[in-house]
Short mmCIF file of N, CA and C and ligand atoms in Angstrom, two decimals:
data_model
loop_
_atom_site.label_atom_id
_atom_site.label_comp_id
_atom_site.label_asym_id
_atom_site.label_seq_id
_atom_site.Cartn_x
_atom_site.Cartn_y
_atom_site.Cartn_z
N MET A 1 27.93 63.46 78.39
CA MET A 1 26.90 62.99 77.45
C MET A 1 25.74 64.00 77.43
N THR A 2 25.31 64.35 76.23
CA THR A 2 24.17 65.26 76.07
C THR A 2 22.97 64.46 75.55
N ALA A 3 21.84 64.58 76.23
CA ALA A 3 20.61 63.92 75.79
C ALA A 3 19.92 64.82 74.77
N ILE A 4 19.32 64.20 73.75
CA ILE A 4 18.60 65.00 72.77
C ILE A 4 17.27 64.32 72.45
N GLY A 5 16.24 65.13 72.20
CA GLY A 5 14.95 64.57 71.86
C GLY A 5 14.14 65.58 71.08
N CYS A 6 13.18 65.08 70.33
CA CYS A 6 12.35 65.97 69.52
C CYS A 6 10.98 65.33 69.29
N ASP A 7 10.08 66.09 68.71
CA ASP A 7 8.84 65.50 68.21
C ASP A 7 8.88 65.55 66.68
N HIS A 8 7.77 65.17 66.04
CA HIS A 8 7.72 65.07 64.58
C HIS A 8 7.98 66.41 63.88
N ALA A 9 7.68 67.51 64.59
CA ALA A 9 7.84 68.84 63.99
C ALA A 9 9.29 69.28 63.93
N ALA A 10 10.17 68.51 64.57
CA ALA A 10 11.55 68.99 64.73
C ALA A 10 12.60 67.94 64.41
N LEU A 11 12.20 66.91 63.67
CA LEU A 11 13.15 65.84 63.35
C LEU A 11 14.33 66.36 62.53
N GLY A 12 14.05 67.27 61.61
CA GLY A 12 15.12 67.82 60.76
C GLY A 12 16.15 68.57 61.58
N LEU A 13 15.69 69.44 62.48
CA LEU A 13 16.64 70.23 63.28
C LEU A 13 17.36 69.34 64.28
N LYS A 14 16.65 68.35 64.84
CA LYS A 14 17.34 67.44 65.78
C LYS A 14 18.49 66.72 65.08
N THR A 15 18.25 66.24 63.86
CA THR A 15 19.29 65.52 63.11
C THR A 15 20.47 66.44 62.85
N LEU A 16 20.18 67.68 62.47
CA LEU A 16 21.24 68.66 62.21
C LEU A 16 22.07 68.93 63.47
N VAL A 17 21.38 69.15 64.59
CA VAL A 17 22.07 69.46 65.86
C VAL A 17 22.92 68.27 66.29
N LYS A 18 22.35 67.08 66.17
CA LYS A 18 23.07 65.86 66.59
C LYS A 18 24.34 65.69 65.76
N GLU A 19 24.22 65.82 64.45
CA GLU A 19 25.39 65.66 63.58
C GLU A 19 26.44 66.73 63.88
N HIS A 20 25.98 67.95 64.10
CA HIS A 20 26.87 69.07 64.43
C HIS A 20 27.66 68.78 65.71
N LEU A 21 26.97 68.29 66.72
CA LEU A 21 27.64 68.03 68.00
C LEU A 21 28.59 66.85 67.90
N GLU A 22 28.16 65.82 67.19
CA GLU A 22 29.04 64.64 67.06
C GLU A 22 30.32 65.00 66.30
N LYS A 23 30.17 65.85 65.28
CA LYS A 23 31.35 66.31 64.52
C LYS A 23 32.31 67.05 65.44
N LYS A 24 31.75 67.75 66.45
CA LYS A 24 32.60 68.51 67.38
C LYS A 24 33.15 67.63 68.51
N GLY A 25 32.78 66.36 68.52
CA GLY A 25 33.32 65.45 69.52
C GLY A 25 32.45 65.24 70.75
N TYR A 26 31.24 65.83 70.77
CA TYR A 26 30.34 65.59 71.89
C TYR A 26 29.74 64.18 71.78
N GLU A 27 29.47 63.57 72.93
CA GLU A 27 28.71 62.31 72.93
C GLU A 27 27.24 62.68 73.08
N VAL A 28 26.41 62.15 72.20
CA VAL A 28 24.98 62.52 72.20
C VAL A 28 24.15 61.25 72.31
N LYS A 29 23.21 61.23 73.26
CA LYS A 29 22.28 60.11 73.35
C LYS A 29 20.93 60.56 72.84
N ASP A 30 20.46 59.91 71.79
CA ASP A 30 19.23 60.32 71.09
C ASP A 30 18.02 59.54 71.61
N PHE A 31 17.09 60.25 72.22
CA PHE A 31 15.90 59.63 72.79
C PHE A 31 14.70 59.67 71.84
N GLY A 32 14.92 59.98 70.55
CA GLY A 32 13.83 60.03 69.58
C GLY A 32 13.17 61.39 69.56
N CYS A 33 12.11 61.54 68.75
CA CYS A 33 11.56 60.52 67.88
C CYS A 33 12.46 60.34 66.64
N PHE A 34 12.17 59.28 65.88
CA PHE A 34 13.02 58.95 64.74
C PHE A 34 12.28 59.00 63.41
N GLU A 35 10.99 59.29 63.45
CA GLU A 35 10.20 59.34 62.21
C GLU A 35 9.31 60.58 62.21
N THR A 36 8.76 60.88 61.04
CA THR A 36 7.95 62.10 60.93
C THR A 36 6.48 61.87 61.30
N ALA A 37 6.13 60.63 61.66
CA ALA A 37 4.75 60.36 62.09
C ALA A 37 4.47 61.16 63.37
N SER A 38 3.24 61.64 63.49
CA SER A 38 2.88 62.50 64.62
C SER A 38 3.05 61.78 65.97
N VAL A 39 3.73 62.47 66.89
CA VAL A 39 3.94 61.94 68.25
C VAL A 39 3.59 63.04 69.25
N ASP A 40 3.67 62.71 70.53
CA ASP A 40 3.34 63.67 71.58
C ASP A 40 4.62 64.13 72.28
N TYR A 41 4.88 65.43 72.20
CA TYR A 41 6.16 65.96 72.73
C TYR A 41 6.42 65.65 74.21
N PRO A 42 5.37 65.55 75.09
CA PRO A 42 5.71 65.29 76.50
C PRO A 42 6.43 63.95 76.70
N ASP A 43 6.16 62.97 75.83
CA ASP A 43 6.82 61.67 75.97
C ASP A 43 8.33 61.80 75.81
N TYR A 44 8.76 62.65 74.91
CA TYR A 44 10.20 62.81 74.64
C TYR A 44 10.83 63.77 75.65
N ALA A 45 10.07 64.77 76.05
CA ALA A 45 10.55 65.68 77.10
C ALA A 45 10.83 64.89 78.38
N HIS A 46 9.94 63.96 78.69
CA HIS A 46 10.08 63.17 79.92
C HIS A 46 11.32 62.29 79.86
N LYS A 47 11.54 61.64 78.73
CA LYS A 47 12.72 60.75 78.59
C LYS A 47 14.01 61.55 78.77
N VAL A 48 14.11 62.68 78.11
CA VAL A 48 15.34 63.49 78.19
C VAL A 48 15.51 64.07 79.60
N ALA A 49 14.40 64.54 80.19
CA ALA A 49 14.48 65.11 81.54
C ALA A 49 14.94 64.06 82.55
N LYS A 50 14.43 62.85 82.44
CA LYS A 50 14.84 61.78 83.36
C LYS A 50 16.32 61.46 83.19
N ALA A 51 16.78 61.44 81.95
CA ALA A 51 18.21 61.16 81.70
C ALA A 51 19.08 62.22 82.37
N VAL A 52 18.60 63.44 82.41
CA VAL A 52 19.39 64.53 83.01
C VAL A 52 19.32 64.47 84.55
N VAL A 53 18.14 64.30 85.12
CA VAL A 53 18.07 64.32 86.60
C VAL A 53 18.69 63.07 87.23
N THR A 54 18.73 61.97 86.50
CA THR A 54 19.37 60.76 87.06
C THR A 54 20.88 60.82 86.91
N GLY A 55 21.37 61.77 86.12
CA GLY A 55 22.81 61.88 85.94
C GLY A 55 23.34 61.05 84.77
N GLU A 56 22.43 60.34 84.09
CA GLU A 56 22.86 59.56 82.91
C GLU A 56 23.46 60.50 81.87
N CYS A 57 22.86 61.68 81.75
CA CYS A 57 23.37 62.69 80.83
C CYS A 57 23.59 63.98 81.61
N GLN A 58 24.59 64.72 81.18
CA GLN A 58 24.98 65.95 81.88
C GLN A 58 23.99 67.07 81.60
N ASN A 59 23.46 67.10 80.39
CA ASN A 59 22.52 68.15 80.00
C ASN A 59 21.67 67.62 78.84
N GLY A 60 20.72 68.46 78.38
CA GLY A 60 19.83 67.96 77.33
C GLY A 60 19.39 69.05 76.37
N ILE A 61 18.95 68.60 75.21
CA ILE A 61 18.40 69.51 74.20
C ILE A 61 17.08 68.90 73.73
N LEU A 62 16.03 69.73 73.79
CA LEU A 62 14.69 69.28 73.37
C LEU A 62 14.19 70.21 72.28
N ILE A 63 13.69 69.63 71.20
CA ILE A 63 13.26 70.46 70.07
C ILE A 63 11.86 70.03 69.64
N CYS A 64 10.97 71.01 69.54
CA CYS A 64 9.64 70.77 68.97
C CYS A 64 9.37 71.94 68.03
N GLY A 65 8.10 72.14 67.66
CA GLY A 65 7.81 73.22 66.72
C GLY A 65 8.21 74.58 67.27
N THR A 66 7.85 74.82 68.52
CA THR A 66 8.14 76.11 69.15
C THR A 66 9.18 76.04 70.27
N GLY A 67 9.41 74.86 70.80
CA GLY A 67 10.24 74.69 72.00
C GLY A 67 9.43 74.85 73.27
N ILE A 68 8.23 75.39 73.14
CA ILE A 68 7.45 75.74 74.34
C ILE A 68 6.86 74.51 75.03
N GLY A 69 6.21 73.65 74.26
CA GLY A 69 5.61 72.45 74.86
C GLY A 69 6.67 71.58 75.51
N MET A 70 7.79 71.42 74.84
CA MET A 70 8.89 70.61 75.39
C MET A 70 9.36 71.20 76.72
N SER A 71 9.51 72.53 76.76
CA SER A 71 10.02 73.13 77.99
C SER A 71 9.00 73.01 79.12
N MET A 72 7.73 73.19 78.79
CA MET A 72 6.70 73.06 79.83
C MET A 72 6.72 71.66 80.44
N ALA A 73 6.81 70.66 79.58
CA ALA A 73 6.79 69.27 80.06
C ALA A 73 8.07 68.96 80.84
N ALA A 74 9.22 69.35 80.31
CA ALA A 74 10.50 69.03 80.98
C ALA A 74 10.56 69.69 82.36
N ASN A 75 10.02 70.90 82.48
CA ASN A 75 10.09 71.62 83.75
C ASN A 75 9.19 71.03 84.83
N LYS A 76 8.36 70.05 84.47
CA LYS A 76 7.55 69.34 85.48
C LYS A 76 8.38 68.31 86.24
N VAL A 77 9.56 67.98 85.72
CA VAL A 77 10.42 66.99 86.38
C VAL A 77 11.30 67.72 87.39
N ARG A 78 11.25 67.27 88.64
CA ARG A 78 12.00 67.95 89.70
C ARG A 78 13.48 67.97 89.40
N GLY A 79 14.08 69.14 89.49
CA GLY A 79 15.52 69.26 89.23
C GLY A 79 15.82 69.75 87.83
N ILE A 80 14.79 69.80 86.99
CA ILE A 80 15.01 70.30 85.62
C ILE A 80 14.81 71.81 85.58
N ARG A 81 15.76 72.47 84.94
CA ARG A 81 15.62 73.90 84.62
C ARG A 81 15.82 74.00 83.12
N CYS A 82 14.69 74.00 82.41
CA CYS A 82 14.71 73.99 80.95
C CYS A 82 14.33 75.38 80.43
N ALA A 83 15.13 75.91 79.53
CA ALA A 83 14.89 77.26 78.99
C ALA A 83 14.72 77.19 77.47
N VAL A 84 13.62 77.78 76.99
CA VAL A 84 13.45 77.94 75.54
C VAL A 84 14.27 79.16 75.13
N CYS A 85 15.13 79.00 74.16
CA CYS A 85 15.95 80.13 73.71
C CYS A 85 15.82 80.32 72.21
N GLY A 86 15.66 81.58 71.82
CA GLY A 86 15.60 81.93 70.40
C GLY A 86 16.73 82.87 70.02
N ASP A 87 17.69 83.04 70.95
CA ASP A 87 18.83 83.93 70.69
C ASP A 87 19.99 83.49 71.58
N THR A 88 21.20 83.90 71.19
CA THR A 88 22.38 83.45 71.94
C THR A 88 22.54 84.19 73.26
N PHE A 89 22.02 85.42 73.35
CA PHE A 89 22.10 86.15 74.63
C PHE A 89 21.37 85.36 75.72
N SER A 90 20.16 84.89 75.39
CA SER A 90 19.38 84.12 76.37
C SER A 90 20.05 82.79 76.70
N ALA A 91 20.63 82.16 75.67
CA ALA A 91 21.29 80.86 75.90
C ALA A 91 22.47 81.02 76.87
N ARG A 92 23.23 82.10 76.71
CA ARG A 92 24.36 82.37 77.61
C ARG A 92 23.85 82.71 79.01
N ALA A 93 22.84 83.59 79.06
CA ALA A 93 22.34 84.05 80.36
C ALA A 93 21.68 82.92 81.15
N THR A 94 21.01 82.03 80.46
CA THR A 94 20.32 80.97 81.22
C THR A 94 21.31 79.96 81.78
N ARG A 95 22.48 79.85 81.19
CA ARG A 95 23.54 79.02 81.80
C ARG A 95 24.19 79.79 82.95
N GLU A 96 24.55 81.05 82.70
CA GLU A 96 25.28 81.82 83.72
C GLU A 96 24.42 82.10 84.95
N HIS A 97 23.14 82.42 84.73
CA HIS A 97 22.29 82.86 85.84
C HIS A 97 21.41 81.74 86.40
N ASN A 98 20.82 80.93 85.52
CA ASN A 98 19.83 79.94 85.97
C ASN A 98 20.41 78.53 86.07
N ASP A 99 21.64 78.34 85.63
CA ASP A 99 22.24 77.00 85.56
C ASP A 99 21.28 76.03 84.86
N ALA A 100 20.69 76.49 83.76
CA ALA A 100 19.74 75.65 83.02
C ALA A 100 20.42 74.35 82.61
N ASN A 101 19.68 73.23 82.76
CA ASN A 101 20.28 71.95 82.38
C ASN A 101 19.66 71.36 81.11
N ILE A 102 18.61 71.99 80.60
CA ILE A 102 18.07 71.59 79.29
C ILE A 102 17.78 72.85 78.47
N LEU A 103 18.16 72.79 77.21
CA LEU A 103 17.85 73.84 76.24
C LEU A 103 16.69 73.36 75.38
N ALA A 104 15.68 74.21 75.21
CA ALA A 104 14.60 73.89 74.27
C ALA A 104 14.66 74.85 73.09
N LEU A 105 14.43 74.29 71.91
CA LEU A 105 14.47 75.07 70.67
C LEU A 105 13.20 74.81 69.87
N GLY A 106 12.81 75.80 69.07
CA GLY A 106 11.67 75.63 68.18
C GLY A 106 12.11 75.60 66.73
N GLU A 107 11.93 74.47 66.08
CA GLU A 107 12.35 74.37 64.67
C GLU A 107 11.58 75.34 63.78
N ARG A 108 10.33 75.67 64.20
CA ARG A 108 9.52 76.58 63.39
C ARG A 108 9.82 78.04 63.73
N VAL A 109 10.72 78.26 64.67
CA VAL A 109 10.99 79.61 65.16
C VAL A 109 12.37 80.12 64.71
N VAL A 110 13.38 79.27 64.91
CA VAL A 110 14.74 79.69 64.58
C VAL A 110 15.25 78.96 63.33
N GLY A 111 16.05 79.63 62.55
CA GLY A 111 16.69 79.01 61.40
C GLY A 111 17.82 78.09 61.86
N PRO A 112 18.30 77.23 60.97
CA PRO A 112 19.31 76.25 61.37
C PRO A 112 20.63 76.87 61.83
N GLY A 113 21.07 77.95 61.19
CA GLY A 113 22.35 78.57 61.59
C GLY A 113 22.27 79.13 62.99
N LEU A 114 21.21 79.86 63.27
CA LEU A 114 21.02 80.43 64.62
C LEU A 114 20.87 79.31 65.64
N ALA A 115 20.13 78.27 65.28
CA ALA A 115 19.92 77.16 66.23
C ALA A 115 21.27 76.56 66.65
N LEU A 116 22.17 76.36 65.71
CA LEU A 116 23.47 75.77 66.06
C LEU A 116 24.30 76.72 66.92
N ASP A 117 24.21 78.03 66.65
CA ASP A 117 24.91 79.01 67.50
C ASP A 117 24.35 78.98 68.93
N ILE A 118 23.04 78.86 69.03
CA ILE A 118 22.40 78.80 70.35
C ILE A 118 22.87 77.55 71.10
N VAL A 119 22.90 76.43 70.40
CA VAL A 119 23.35 75.17 71.01
C VAL A 119 24.79 75.30 71.49
N ASP A 120 25.66 75.82 70.62
CA ASP A 120 27.08 75.96 70.99
C ASP A 120 27.24 76.87 72.20
N THR A 121 26.49 77.97 72.22
CA THR A 121 26.57 78.91 73.35
C THR A 121 26.12 78.24 74.64
N PHE A 122 25.00 77.53 74.55
CA PHE A 122 24.45 76.86 75.74
C PHE A 122 25.45 75.85 76.30
N LEU A 123 26.03 75.05 75.43
CA LEU A 123 26.89 73.95 75.89
C LEU A 123 28.27 74.40 76.34
N THR A 124 28.69 75.59 75.94
CA THR A 124 30.04 76.04 76.30
C THR A 124 30.05 77.10 77.41
N THR A 125 28.87 77.50 77.87
CA THR A 125 28.81 78.53 78.92
C THR A 125 28.63 77.86 80.28
N GLU A 126 29.48 78.26 81.23
CA GLU A 126 29.40 77.71 82.59
C GLU A 126 28.46 78.54 83.46
N PHE A 127 27.89 77.93 84.46
CA PHE A 127 27.14 78.65 85.50
C PHE A 127 28.11 79.58 86.22
N SER A 128 27.68 80.82 86.47
CA SER A 128 28.60 81.79 87.08
C SER A 128 28.96 81.42 88.51
N GLY A 129 28.00 80.78 89.22
CA GLY A 129 28.25 80.40 90.62
C GLY A 129 28.10 81.56 91.59
N ASP A 130 27.70 82.74 91.10
CA ASP A 130 27.52 83.90 91.99
C ASP A 130 26.48 83.60 93.07
N ALA A 131 26.75 84.12 94.26
CA ALA A 131 25.88 83.82 95.41
C ALA A 131 24.42 84.16 95.12
N ARG A 132 24.17 85.28 94.43
CA ARG A 132 22.77 85.66 94.22
C ARG A 132 22.06 84.66 93.30
N HIS A 133 22.80 84.12 92.35
CA HIS A 133 22.18 83.13 91.44
C HIS A 133 21.98 81.79 92.16
N VAL A 134 22.92 81.44 92.99
CA VAL A 134 22.78 80.21 93.78
C VAL A 134 21.55 80.32 94.67
N ARG A 135 21.39 81.50 95.29
CA ARG A 135 20.24 81.73 96.20
C ARG A 135 18.92 81.63 95.43
N ARG A 136 18.88 82.20 94.23
CA ARG A 136 17.62 82.19 93.46
C ARG A 136 17.28 80.80 92.96
N ILE A 137 18.28 80.05 92.58
CA ILE A 137 18.02 78.66 92.14
C ILE A 137 17.53 77.83 93.34
N ALA A 138 18.11 78.09 94.51
CA ALA A 138 17.64 77.39 95.71
C ALA A 138 16.17 77.71 95.96
N LYS A 139 15.75 78.93 95.65
CA LYS A 139 14.34 79.30 95.83
C LYS A 139 13.44 78.57 94.83
N ILE A 140 13.94 78.33 93.63
CA ILE A 140 13.17 77.53 92.66
C ILE A 140 12.98 76.12 93.23
N GLN A 141 14.07 75.60 93.81
CA GLN A 141 13.98 74.25 94.40
C GLN A 141 13.02 74.21 95.58
N GLU A 142 12.97 75.30 96.35
CA GLU A 142 12.03 75.36 97.48
C GLU A 142 10.59 75.32 96.96
N ILE A 143 10.34 76.02 95.87
CA ILE A 143 8.98 76.00 95.28
C ILE A 143 8.63 74.57 94.85
N GLU A 144 9.60 73.90 94.21
CA GLU A 144 9.36 72.52 93.79
C GLU A 144 8.96 71.66 94.97
N GLU A 145 9.65 71.83 96.10
CA GLU A 145 9.37 71.01 97.28
C GLU A 145 8.01 71.36 97.87
N ARG A 146 7.71 72.66 97.94
CA ARG A 146 6.45 73.12 98.55
C ARG A 146 5.22 72.73 97.74
N GLU A 147 5.38 72.71 96.43
CA GLU A 147 4.22 72.51 95.53
C GLU A 147 4.10 71.06 95.04
N ARG A 148 4.82 70.14 95.63
CA ARG A 148 4.79 68.74 95.20
C ARG A 148 3.40 68.14 95.23
C1 RB5 B 1 3.28 70.06 67.05
O1 RB5 B 1 2.39 70.43 66.05
C2 RB5 B 1 3.55 71.25 67.94
O2 RB5 B 1 2.43 71.55 68.70
C3 RB5 B 1 4.73 70.97 68.84
O3 RB5 B 1 5.85 70.65 68.07
C4 RB5 B 1 5.18 72.09 69.76
O4 RB5 B 1 5.37 73.28 69.06
C5 RB5 B 1 4.43 72.27 71.00
O5 RB5 B 1 4.73 73.13 71.83
#
């Protein structure tokens, strides 16, 4: 199951991504928002991040105007590694190297075609499991513990 969430600036792209994934057979849990009325992106980032760290969802996609606010908020939740990506190279690398569990996108930054390619790349790329990447992720977790 993939969790998805957006703010008012990204409702169009969230709907497109959700329909695209469902057509491909993915199960998607939509945490909102559902209307174009102004909302606060941290509320949706938090819902999606919690769904991922509790194991309710395997991974997540968060979309706002830039992807930046969503990623900042999601990364405050322990265990979340959320990466804003504007290209497929980064989407592949953040799965292979960082084992990112949430992808953030900016509807005002990337066009719809590129956004779907980024999503597909993110969801189909496995973590490499290389020792150096495992060690570096463990260091991110150590920082989380030290700075609680
Ligand atoms: C909303 O105007 C905008 O600030 C938000 O979607 C996002 O880009 C924040 O990082």
